[in-house]
Short mmCIF file of C-alpha atoms and ligand atoms in Angstrom, two decimals:
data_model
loop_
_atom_site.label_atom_id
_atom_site.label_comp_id
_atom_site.label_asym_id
_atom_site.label_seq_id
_atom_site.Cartn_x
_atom_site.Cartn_y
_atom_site.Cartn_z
CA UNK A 1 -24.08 -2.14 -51.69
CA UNK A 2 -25.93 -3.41 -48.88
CA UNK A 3 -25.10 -3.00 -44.80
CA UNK A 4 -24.15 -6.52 -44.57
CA UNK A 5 -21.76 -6.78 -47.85
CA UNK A 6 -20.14 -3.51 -46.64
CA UNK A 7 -19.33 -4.44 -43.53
CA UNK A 8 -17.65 -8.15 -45.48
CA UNK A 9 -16.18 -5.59 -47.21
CA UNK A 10 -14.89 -3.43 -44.19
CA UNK A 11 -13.39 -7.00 -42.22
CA UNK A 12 -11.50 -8.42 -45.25
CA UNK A 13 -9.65 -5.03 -45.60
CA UNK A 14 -9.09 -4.96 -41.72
CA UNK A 15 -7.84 -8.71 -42.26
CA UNK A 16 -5.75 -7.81 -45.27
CA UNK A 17 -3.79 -5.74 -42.75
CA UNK A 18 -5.00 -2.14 -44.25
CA UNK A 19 -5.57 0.71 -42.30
CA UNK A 20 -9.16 2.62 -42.10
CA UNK A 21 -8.51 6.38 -43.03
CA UNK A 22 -11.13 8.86 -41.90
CA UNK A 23 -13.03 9.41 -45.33
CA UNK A 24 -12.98 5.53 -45.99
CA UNK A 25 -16.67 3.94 -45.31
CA UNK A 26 -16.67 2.10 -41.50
CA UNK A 27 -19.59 0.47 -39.65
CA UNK A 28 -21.20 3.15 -36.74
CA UNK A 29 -20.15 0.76 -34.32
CA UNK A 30 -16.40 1.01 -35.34
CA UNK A 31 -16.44 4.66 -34.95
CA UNK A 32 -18.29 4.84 -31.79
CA UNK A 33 -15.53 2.53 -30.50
CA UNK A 34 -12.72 4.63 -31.63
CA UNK A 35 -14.38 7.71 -30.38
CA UNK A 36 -14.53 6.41 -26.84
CA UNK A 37 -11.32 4.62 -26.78
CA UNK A 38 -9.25 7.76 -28.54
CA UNK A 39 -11.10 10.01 -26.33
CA UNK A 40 -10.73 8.41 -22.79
CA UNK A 41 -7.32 8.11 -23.78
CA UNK A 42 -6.64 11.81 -24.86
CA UNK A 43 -8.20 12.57 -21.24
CA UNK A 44 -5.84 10.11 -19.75
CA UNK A 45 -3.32 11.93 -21.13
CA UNK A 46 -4.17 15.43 -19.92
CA UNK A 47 -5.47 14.45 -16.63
CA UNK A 48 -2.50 12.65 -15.86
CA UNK A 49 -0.85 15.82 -16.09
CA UNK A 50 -1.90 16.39 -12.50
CA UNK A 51 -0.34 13.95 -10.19
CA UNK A 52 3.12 14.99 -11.76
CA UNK A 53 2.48 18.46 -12.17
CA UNK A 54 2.32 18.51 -8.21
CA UNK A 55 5.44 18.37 -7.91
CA UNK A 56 7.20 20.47 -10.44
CA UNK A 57 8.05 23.57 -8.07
CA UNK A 58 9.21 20.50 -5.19
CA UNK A 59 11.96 18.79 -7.36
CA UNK A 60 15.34 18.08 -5.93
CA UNK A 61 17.64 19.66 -8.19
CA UNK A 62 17.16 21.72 -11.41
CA UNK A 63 18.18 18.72 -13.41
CA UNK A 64 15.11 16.76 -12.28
CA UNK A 65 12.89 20.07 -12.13
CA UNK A 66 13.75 20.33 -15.83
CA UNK A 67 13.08 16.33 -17.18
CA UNK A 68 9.65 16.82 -15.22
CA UNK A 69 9.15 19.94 -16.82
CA UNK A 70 9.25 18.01 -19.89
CA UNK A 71 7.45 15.37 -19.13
CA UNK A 72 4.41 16.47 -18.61
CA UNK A 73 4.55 18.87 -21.45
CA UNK A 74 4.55 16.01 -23.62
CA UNK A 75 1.36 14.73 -21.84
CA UNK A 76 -0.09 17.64 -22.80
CA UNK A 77 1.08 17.06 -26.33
CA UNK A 78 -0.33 13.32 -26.29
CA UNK A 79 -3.46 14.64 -25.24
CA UNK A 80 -3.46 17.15 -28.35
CA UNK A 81 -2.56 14.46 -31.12
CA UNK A 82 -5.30 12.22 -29.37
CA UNK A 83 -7.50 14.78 -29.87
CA UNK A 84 -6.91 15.86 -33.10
CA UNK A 85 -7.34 11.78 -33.97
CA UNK A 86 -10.64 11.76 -32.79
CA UNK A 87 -11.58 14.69 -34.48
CA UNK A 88 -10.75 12.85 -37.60
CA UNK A 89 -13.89 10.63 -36.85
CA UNK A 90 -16.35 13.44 -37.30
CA UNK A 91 -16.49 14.62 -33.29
CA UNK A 92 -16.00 18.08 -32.01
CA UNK A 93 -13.13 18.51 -29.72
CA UNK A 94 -15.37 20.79 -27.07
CA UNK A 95 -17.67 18.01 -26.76
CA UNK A 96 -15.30 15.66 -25.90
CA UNK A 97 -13.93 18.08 -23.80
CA UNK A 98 -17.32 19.27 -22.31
CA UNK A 99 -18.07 15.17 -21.38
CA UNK A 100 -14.64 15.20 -19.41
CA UNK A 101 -15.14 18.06 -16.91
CA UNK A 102 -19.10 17.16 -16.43
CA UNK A 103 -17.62 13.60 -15.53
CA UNK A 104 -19.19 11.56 -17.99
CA UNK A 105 -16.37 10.45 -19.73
CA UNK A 106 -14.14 8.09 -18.50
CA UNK A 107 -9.74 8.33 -18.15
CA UNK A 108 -7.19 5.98 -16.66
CA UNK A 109 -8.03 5.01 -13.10
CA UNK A 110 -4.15 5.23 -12.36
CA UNK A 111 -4.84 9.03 -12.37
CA UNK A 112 -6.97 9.29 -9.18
CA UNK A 113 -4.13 8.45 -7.00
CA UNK A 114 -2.76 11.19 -4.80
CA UNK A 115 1.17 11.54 -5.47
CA UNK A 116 2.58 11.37 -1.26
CA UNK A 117 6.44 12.08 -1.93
CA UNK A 118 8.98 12.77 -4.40
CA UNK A 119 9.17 9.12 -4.81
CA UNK A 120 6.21 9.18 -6.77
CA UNK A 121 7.66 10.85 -9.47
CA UNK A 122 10.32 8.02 -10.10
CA UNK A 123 7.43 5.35 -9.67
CA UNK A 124 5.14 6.69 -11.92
CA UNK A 125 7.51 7.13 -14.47
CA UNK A 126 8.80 3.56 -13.90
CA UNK A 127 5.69 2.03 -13.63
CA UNK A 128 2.55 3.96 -14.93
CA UNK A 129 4.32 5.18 -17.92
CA UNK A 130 6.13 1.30 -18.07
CA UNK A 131 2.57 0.12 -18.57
CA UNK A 132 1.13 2.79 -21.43
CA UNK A 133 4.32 1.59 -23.30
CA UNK A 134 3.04 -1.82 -23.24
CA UNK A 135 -0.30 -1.06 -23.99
CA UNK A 136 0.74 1.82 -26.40
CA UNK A 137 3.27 -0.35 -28.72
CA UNK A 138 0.38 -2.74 -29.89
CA UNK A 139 -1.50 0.87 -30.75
CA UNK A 140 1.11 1.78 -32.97
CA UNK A 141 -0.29 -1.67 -35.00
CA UNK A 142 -4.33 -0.61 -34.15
CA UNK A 143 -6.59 -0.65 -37.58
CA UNK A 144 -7.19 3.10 -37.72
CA UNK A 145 -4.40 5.25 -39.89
CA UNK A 146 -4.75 8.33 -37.04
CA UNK A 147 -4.41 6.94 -34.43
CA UNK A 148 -1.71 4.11 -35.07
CA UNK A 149 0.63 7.80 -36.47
CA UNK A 150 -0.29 9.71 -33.48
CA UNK A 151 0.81 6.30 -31.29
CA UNK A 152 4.27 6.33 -33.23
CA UNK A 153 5.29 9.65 -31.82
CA UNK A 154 3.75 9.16 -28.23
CA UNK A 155 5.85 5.42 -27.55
CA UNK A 156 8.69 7.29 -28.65
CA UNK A 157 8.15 10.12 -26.35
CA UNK A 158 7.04 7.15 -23.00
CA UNK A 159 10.06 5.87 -23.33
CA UNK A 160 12.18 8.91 -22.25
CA UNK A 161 9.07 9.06 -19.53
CA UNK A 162 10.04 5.38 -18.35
CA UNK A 163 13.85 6.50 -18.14
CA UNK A 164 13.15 9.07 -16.19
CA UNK A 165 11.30 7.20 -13.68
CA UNK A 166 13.54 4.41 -13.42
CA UNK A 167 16.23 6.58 -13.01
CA UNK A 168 14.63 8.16 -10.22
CA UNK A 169 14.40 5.31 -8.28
CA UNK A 170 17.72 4.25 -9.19
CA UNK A 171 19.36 6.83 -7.29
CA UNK A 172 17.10 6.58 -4.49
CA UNK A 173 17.40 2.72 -3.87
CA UNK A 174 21.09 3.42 -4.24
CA UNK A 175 20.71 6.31 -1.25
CA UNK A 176 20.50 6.39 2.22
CA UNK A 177 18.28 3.62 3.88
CA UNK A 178 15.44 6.22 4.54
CA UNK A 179 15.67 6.91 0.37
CA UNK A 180 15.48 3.55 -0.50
CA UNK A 181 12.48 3.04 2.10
CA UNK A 182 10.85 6.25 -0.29
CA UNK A 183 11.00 3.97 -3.54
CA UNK A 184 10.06 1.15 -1.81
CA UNK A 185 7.00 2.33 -0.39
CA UNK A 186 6.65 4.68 -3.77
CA UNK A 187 6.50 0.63 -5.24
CA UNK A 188 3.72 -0.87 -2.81
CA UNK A 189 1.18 2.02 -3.55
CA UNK A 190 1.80 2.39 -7.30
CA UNK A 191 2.12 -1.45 -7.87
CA UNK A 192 -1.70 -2.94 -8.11
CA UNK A 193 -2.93 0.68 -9.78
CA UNK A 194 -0.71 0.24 -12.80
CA UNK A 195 -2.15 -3.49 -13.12
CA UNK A 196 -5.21 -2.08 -13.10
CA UNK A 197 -4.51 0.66 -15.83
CA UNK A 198 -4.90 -2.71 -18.22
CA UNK A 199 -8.49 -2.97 -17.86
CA UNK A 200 -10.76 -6.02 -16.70
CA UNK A 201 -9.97 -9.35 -17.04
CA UNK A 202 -10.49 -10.52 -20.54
CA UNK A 203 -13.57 -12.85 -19.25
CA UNK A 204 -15.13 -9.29 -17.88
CA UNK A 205 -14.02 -7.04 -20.91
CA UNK A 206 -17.21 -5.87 -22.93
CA UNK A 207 -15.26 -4.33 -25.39
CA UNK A 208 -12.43 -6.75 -25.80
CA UNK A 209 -13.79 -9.22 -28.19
CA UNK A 210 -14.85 -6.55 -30.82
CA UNK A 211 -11.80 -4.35 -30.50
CA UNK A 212 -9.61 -7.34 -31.33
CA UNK A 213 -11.93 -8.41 -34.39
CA UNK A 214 -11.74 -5.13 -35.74
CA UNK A 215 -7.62 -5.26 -34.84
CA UNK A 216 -8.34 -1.70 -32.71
CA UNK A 217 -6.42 -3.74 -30.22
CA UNK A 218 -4.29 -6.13 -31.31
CA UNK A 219 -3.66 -7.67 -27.91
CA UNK A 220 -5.95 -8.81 -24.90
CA UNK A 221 -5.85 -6.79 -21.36
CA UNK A 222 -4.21 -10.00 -19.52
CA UNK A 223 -1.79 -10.51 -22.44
CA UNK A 224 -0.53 -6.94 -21.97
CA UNK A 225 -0.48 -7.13 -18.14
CA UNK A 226 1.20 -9.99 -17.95
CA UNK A 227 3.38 -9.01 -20.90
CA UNK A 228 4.06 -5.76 -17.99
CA UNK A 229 4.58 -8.05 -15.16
CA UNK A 230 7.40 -10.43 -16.87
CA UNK A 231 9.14 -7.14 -18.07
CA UNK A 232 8.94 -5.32 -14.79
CA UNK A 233 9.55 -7.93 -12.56
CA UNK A 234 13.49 -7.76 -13.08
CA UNK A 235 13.49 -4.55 -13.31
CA UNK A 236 12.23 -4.31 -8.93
CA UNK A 237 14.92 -6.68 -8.43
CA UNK A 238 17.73 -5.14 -9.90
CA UNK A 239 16.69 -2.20 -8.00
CA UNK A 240 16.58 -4.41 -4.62
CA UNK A 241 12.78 -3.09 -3.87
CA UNK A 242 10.55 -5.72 -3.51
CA UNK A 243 7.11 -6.24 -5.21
CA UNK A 244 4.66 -6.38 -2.70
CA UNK A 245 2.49 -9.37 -4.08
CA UNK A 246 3.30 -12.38 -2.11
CA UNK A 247 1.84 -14.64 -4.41
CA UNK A 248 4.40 -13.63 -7.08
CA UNK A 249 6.43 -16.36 -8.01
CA UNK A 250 7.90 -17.44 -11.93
CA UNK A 251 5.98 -20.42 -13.28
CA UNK A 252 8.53 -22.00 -15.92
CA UNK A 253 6.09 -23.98 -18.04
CA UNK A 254 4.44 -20.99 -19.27
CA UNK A 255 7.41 -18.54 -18.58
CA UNK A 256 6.24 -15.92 -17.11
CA UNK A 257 5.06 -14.82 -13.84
CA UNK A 258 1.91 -15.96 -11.54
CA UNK A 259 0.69 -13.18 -9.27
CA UNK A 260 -1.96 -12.54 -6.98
CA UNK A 261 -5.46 -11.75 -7.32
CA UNK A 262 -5.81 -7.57 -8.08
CA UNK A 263 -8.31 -5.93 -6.30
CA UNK A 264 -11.10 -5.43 -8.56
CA UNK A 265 -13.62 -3.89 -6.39
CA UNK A 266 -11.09 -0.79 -5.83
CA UNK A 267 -10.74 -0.91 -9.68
CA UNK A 268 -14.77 -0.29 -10.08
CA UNK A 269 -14.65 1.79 -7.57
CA UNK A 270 -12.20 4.49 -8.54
CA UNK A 271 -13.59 4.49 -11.92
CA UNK A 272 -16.92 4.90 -10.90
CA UNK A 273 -15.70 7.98 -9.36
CA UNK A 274 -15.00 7.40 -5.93
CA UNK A 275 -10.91 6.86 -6.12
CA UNK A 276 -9.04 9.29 -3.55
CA UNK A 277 -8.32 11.97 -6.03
CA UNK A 278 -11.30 11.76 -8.36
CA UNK A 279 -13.14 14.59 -6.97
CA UNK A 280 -9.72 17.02 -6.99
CA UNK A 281 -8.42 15.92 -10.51
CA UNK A 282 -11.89 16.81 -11.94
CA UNK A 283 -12.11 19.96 -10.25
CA UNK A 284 -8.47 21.16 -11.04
CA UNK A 285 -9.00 20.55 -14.82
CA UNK A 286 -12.49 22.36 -14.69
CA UNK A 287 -10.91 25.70 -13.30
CA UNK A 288 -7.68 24.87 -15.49
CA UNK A 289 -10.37 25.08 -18.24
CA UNK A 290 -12.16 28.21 -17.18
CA UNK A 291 -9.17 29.83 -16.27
CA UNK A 292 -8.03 28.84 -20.13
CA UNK A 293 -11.04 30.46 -22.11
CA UNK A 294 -9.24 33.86 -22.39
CA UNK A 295 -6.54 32.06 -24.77
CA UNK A 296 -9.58 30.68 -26.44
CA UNK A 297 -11.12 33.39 -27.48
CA UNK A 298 -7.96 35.15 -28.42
CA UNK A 299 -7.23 31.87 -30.69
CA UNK A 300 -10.98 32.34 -32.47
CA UNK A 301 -11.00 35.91 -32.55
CA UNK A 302 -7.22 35.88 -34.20
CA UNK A 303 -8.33 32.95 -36.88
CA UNK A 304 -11.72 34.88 -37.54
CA UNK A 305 -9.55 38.05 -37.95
CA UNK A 306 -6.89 36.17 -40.78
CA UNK A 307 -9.99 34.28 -42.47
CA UNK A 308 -11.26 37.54 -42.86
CA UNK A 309 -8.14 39.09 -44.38
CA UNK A 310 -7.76 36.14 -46.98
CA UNK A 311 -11.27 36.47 -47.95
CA UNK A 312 -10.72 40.40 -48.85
CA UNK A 313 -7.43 39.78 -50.51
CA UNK A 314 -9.28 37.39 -52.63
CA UNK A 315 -12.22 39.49 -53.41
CA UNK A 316 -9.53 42.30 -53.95
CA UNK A 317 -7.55 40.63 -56.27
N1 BYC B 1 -9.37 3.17 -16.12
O1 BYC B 1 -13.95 -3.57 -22.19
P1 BYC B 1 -12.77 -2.92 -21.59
C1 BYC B 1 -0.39 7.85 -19.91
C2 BYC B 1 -13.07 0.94 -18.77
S1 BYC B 1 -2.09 7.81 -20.16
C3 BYC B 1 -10.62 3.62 -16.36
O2 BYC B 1 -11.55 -3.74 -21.39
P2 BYC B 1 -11.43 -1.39 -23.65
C4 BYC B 1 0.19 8.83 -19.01
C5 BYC B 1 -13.22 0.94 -20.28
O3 BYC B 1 -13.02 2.25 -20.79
C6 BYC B 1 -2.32 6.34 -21.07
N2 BYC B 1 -11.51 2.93 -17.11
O4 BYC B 1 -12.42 -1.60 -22.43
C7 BYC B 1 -0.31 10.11 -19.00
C8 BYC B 1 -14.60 0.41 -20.46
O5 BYC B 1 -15.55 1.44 -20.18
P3 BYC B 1 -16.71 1.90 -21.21
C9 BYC B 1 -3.71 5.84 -21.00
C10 BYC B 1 -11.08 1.76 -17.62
O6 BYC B 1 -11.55 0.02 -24.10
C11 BYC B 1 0.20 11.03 -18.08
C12 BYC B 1 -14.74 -0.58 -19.31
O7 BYC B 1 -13.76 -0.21 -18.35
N3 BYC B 1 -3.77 4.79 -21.96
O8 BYC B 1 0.26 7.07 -20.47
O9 BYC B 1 -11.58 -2.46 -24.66
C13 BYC B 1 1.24 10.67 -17.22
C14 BYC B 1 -14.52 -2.01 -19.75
O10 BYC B 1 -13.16 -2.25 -20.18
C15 BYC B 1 -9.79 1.25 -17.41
C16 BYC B 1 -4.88 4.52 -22.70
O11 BYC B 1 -5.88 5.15 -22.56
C17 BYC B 1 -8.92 2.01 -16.61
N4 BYC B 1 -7.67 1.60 -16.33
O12 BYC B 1 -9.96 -1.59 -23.00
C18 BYC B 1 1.76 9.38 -17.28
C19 BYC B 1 -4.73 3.42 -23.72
N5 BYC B 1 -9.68 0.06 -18.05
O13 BYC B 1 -16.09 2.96 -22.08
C20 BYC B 1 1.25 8.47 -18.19
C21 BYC B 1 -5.87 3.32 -24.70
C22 BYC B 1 -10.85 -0.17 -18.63
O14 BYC B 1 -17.12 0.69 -22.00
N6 BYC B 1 -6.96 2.54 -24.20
N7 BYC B 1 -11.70 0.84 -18.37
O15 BYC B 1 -17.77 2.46 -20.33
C23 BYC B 1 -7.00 1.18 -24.26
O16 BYC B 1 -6.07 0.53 -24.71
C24 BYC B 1 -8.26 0.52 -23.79
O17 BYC B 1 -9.29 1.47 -23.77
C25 BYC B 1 -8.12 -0.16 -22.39
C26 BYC B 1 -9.48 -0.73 -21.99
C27 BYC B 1 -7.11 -1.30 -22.46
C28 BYC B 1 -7.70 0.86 -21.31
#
């Protein structure tokens, strides 16, 4: 069969709602995609370890130390199953890994924000995880079989995330005026990043068009954000915080909320490298890495060691 009638072939069974497994035949382009998409996310994932991690050994109680604990423990578990996905398209993990700490691969621009106060924790929770969930759930739906089951297991795992967060700021907008002043201001600087953790508009998306063809994403980067928005929205007010977008107003003939114009230039900006935190996050996960090779090579030396045994066992027997 030729290129062309394979890749009919490929579409119909996309349309037909099936899901690509690794050893099934897909177009170059397909893969590529996935590889960069699964990738940047899986470095999302252990990146965003950092802002959080900051504050493990500051928490206010041993209740909160503990949730935290766990919280970013399952990022690094996220980033594991994301990995192990992409392996599945015929990548090695060290590569992917190698592109990360030389900075040529990309992850979430939400990540190269510095966290200022114990606020933070409630707002990224709140927010930042908020809007993986909504950009997650359609994933659980995306076209290819690994990474749709690894998505199950992470949305179920962002939602005790959200919780967390919310209930963070719960207590503190229910606490002393200086408290609530933390979560607001905790609000105004994580507000416009976690819009822009939804990508470009769709009019500036290069890879938006193809990704929904091929149903690797099943919904646009505006449909999500404002999907985010309309659900969030409430959420501030019940709270009593206050979004800080004063264009933000409900338009009832299309239902949902109008905001103001995000700042794209920051957006470009941070993920061209130059965010406040870029330089640190990159650094930190470099000597997390080389401080990391000892467990490594005690991993490779112990499977080299049991491959070994199996292989004389069998020659034995
Ligand atoms: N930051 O054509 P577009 C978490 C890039 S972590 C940086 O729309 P696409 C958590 C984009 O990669 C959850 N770069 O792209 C962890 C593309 O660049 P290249 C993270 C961005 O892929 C710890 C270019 O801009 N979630 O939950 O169709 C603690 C053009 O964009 C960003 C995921 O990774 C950005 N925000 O759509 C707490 C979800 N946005 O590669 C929480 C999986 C865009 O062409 N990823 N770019 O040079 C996706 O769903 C999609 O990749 C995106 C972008 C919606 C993000």
């Amino acid at each position: 069969m030729g290129e062309v009638q394979l890749e009919k072939r490929f579409q119909d069974y996309l349309d037909g709602e099936n899901k690509i497994e690794p050893k099934d035949w897909m177009p170059d382009a397909y893969r590529k995609t996935l590889i960069r998409q699964i990738s940047q996310h899986a470095h999302s994932e252990v990146v965003g370890m950092l802002p959080e991690a900051n504050w493990i050994t500051r928490a206010p109680s041993l209740r909160r130390k503990v949730a935290l604990l766990a919280k970013v423990q399952d990022e690094a578990g996220h980033g594991l199953y994301l990995y192990s996905a992409a392996e599945t398209l015929g990548i090695d993990r060290s590569e992917l890994v190698g592109d990360l700490l030389s900075g040529k691969a990309k992850y979430s621009s939400i990540f190269n924000y510095p966290t200022v106060s114990w606020a933070d924790m409630g707002a990224i929770g709140w927010l930042v995880d908020g809007a993986a969930i909504a950009n997650q759930v359609m994933l659980c739906r995306t076209s290819y079989g690994p990474y749709a089951r690894a998505m199950v297991r992470i949305c179920k795992e962002e939602s005790f995330h959200q919780r967390q967060g919310y209930e963070i700021m719960l207590s503190l907008a229910n606490g002393t005026a200086e408290q609530k002043q933390m979560a607001q201001d905790a609000l105004n600087r994580w507000w416009w990043p976690s819009l822009m953790m939804f990508g470009p508009t769709d009019d500036l998306s290069p890879n938006s068009a193809q990704s929904m063809k091929w149903k690797i994403k099943r919904k646009s980067n505006d449909e999500l954000r404002q999907e985010f928005i309309d659900k969030t929205v409430p959420q501030a007010e019940f709270l009593g915080l206050t979004v800080p977008d004063k264009d933000l107003k409900w338009n009832e003939e299309k239902q949902g909320y109008d905001y103001g114009e995000i700042d794209w230039e920051e957006f470009y900006n941070v993920v061209k490298g130059n965010g406040p935190c870029n330089k640190q996050r990159l650094s930190d996960r470099v000597k997390a890495h080389e401080e990391g090779a000892w467990v490594r090579e005690a991993a490779n030396a112990y499977a080299a060691k049991e491959a070994k045994r199996k292989a004389d066992k069998v020659q034995a027997a």
